[in-house]
GROMACS .gro file of C-alpha atoms in nm:
model
   64
    1MET     CA    1  11.404  10.831  10.098
    2ALA     CA    2  11.709  10.713   9.907
    3ASP     CA    3  11.599  10.640   9.552
    4GLU     CA    4  11.892  10.714   9.321
    5GLY     CA    5  11.671  10.847   9.041
    6VAL     CA    6  11.504  11.094   9.273
    7ALA     CA    7  11.832  11.208   9.430
    8GLU     CA    8  11.978  11.263   9.084
    9HIS     CA    9  11.706  11.509   8.980
   10TYR     CA   10  11.562  11.644   9.304
   11GLN     CA   11  11.677  11.774   9.639
   12VAL     CA   12  11.441  11.626   9.898
   13LEU     CA   13  11.375  11.883  10.170
   14GLU     CA   14  11.119  11.752  10.417
   15GLU     CA   15  10.835  11.510  10.470
   16LEU     CA   16  10.496  11.673  10.412
   17GLY     CA   17  10.268  11.386  10.501
   18ARG     CA   18  10.172  11.023  10.479
   19GLY     CA   19   9.881  10.873  10.294
   20SER     CA   20   9.734  10.536  10.218
   21PHE     CA   21   9.985  10.467   9.938
   22GLY     CA   22  10.303  10.632  10.060
   23ILE     CA   23  10.490  10.935  10.188
   24VAL     CA   24  10.488  11.282  10.028
   25TYR     CA   25  10.801  11.496  10.041
   26LYS     CA   26  10.870  11.858   9.951
   27GLY     CA   27  11.157  11.889   9.709
   28ILE     CA   28  11.340  12.111   9.462
   29GLU     CA   29  11.396  12.013   9.098
   30LYS     CA   30  11.773  12.064   9.060
   31THR     CA   31  11.772  12.197   8.704
   32THR     CA   32  11.487  12.448   8.728
   33GLY     CA   33  11.477  12.522   9.101
   34GLU     CA   34  11.104  12.452   9.095
   35THR     CA   35  10.940  12.341   9.421
   36VAL     CA   36  10.776  12.001   9.378
   37ALA     CA   37  10.592  11.734   9.572
   38ILE     CA   38  10.748  11.388   9.554
   39LYS     CA   39  10.537  11.087   9.645
   40HIS     CA   40  10.725  10.773   9.741
   41ILE     CA   41  10.514  10.459   9.703
   42ASP     CA   42  10.656  10.147   9.867
   43LEU     CA   43  10.505   9.870   9.655
   44GLU     CA   44  10.672   9.592   9.852
   45SER     CA   45  10.511   9.678  10.186
   46ASN     CA   46  10.185   9.815  10.047
   47ASP     CA   47   9.883   9.590  10.093
   48ASP     CA   48   9.662   9.797   9.862
   49ASP     CA   49   9.554   9.668   9.525
   50ILE     CA   50   9.798   9.758   9.246
   51GLN     CA   51   9.505   9.886   9.037
   52ASP     CA   52   9.419  10.139   9.309
   53ILE     CA   53   9.780  10.258   9.315
   54GLN     CA   54   9.789  10.285   8.933
   55ALA     CA   55   9.465  10.486   8.939
   56GLU     CA   56   9.614  10.731   9.190
   57ILE     CA   57   9.931  10.764   8.980
   58ALA     CA   58   9.717  10.840   8.673
   59VAL     CA   59   9.536  11.117   8.862
   60LEU     CA   60   9.857  11.260   9.008
   61SER     CA   61  10.024  11.265   8.667
   62THR     CA   62   9.761  11.512   8.545
   63CYS     CA   63   9.850  11.762   8.819
   64ALA     CA   64  10.090  12.032   8.713
   0.00000   0.00000   0.00000
């Protein structure tokens, strides 16, 4: 996982799992030290419908 935006704000620690839309990593938010889950969705190699991915993102964005 080498996204510049993620690396700028988070320290990625380890892979937690893989799902139908991507890979979930455990990370640390650099400013607060808070433990977070980071989901990396590879849109280029994902065969799933973009609407399904957007629906999952909407649900995940409500988790805090």
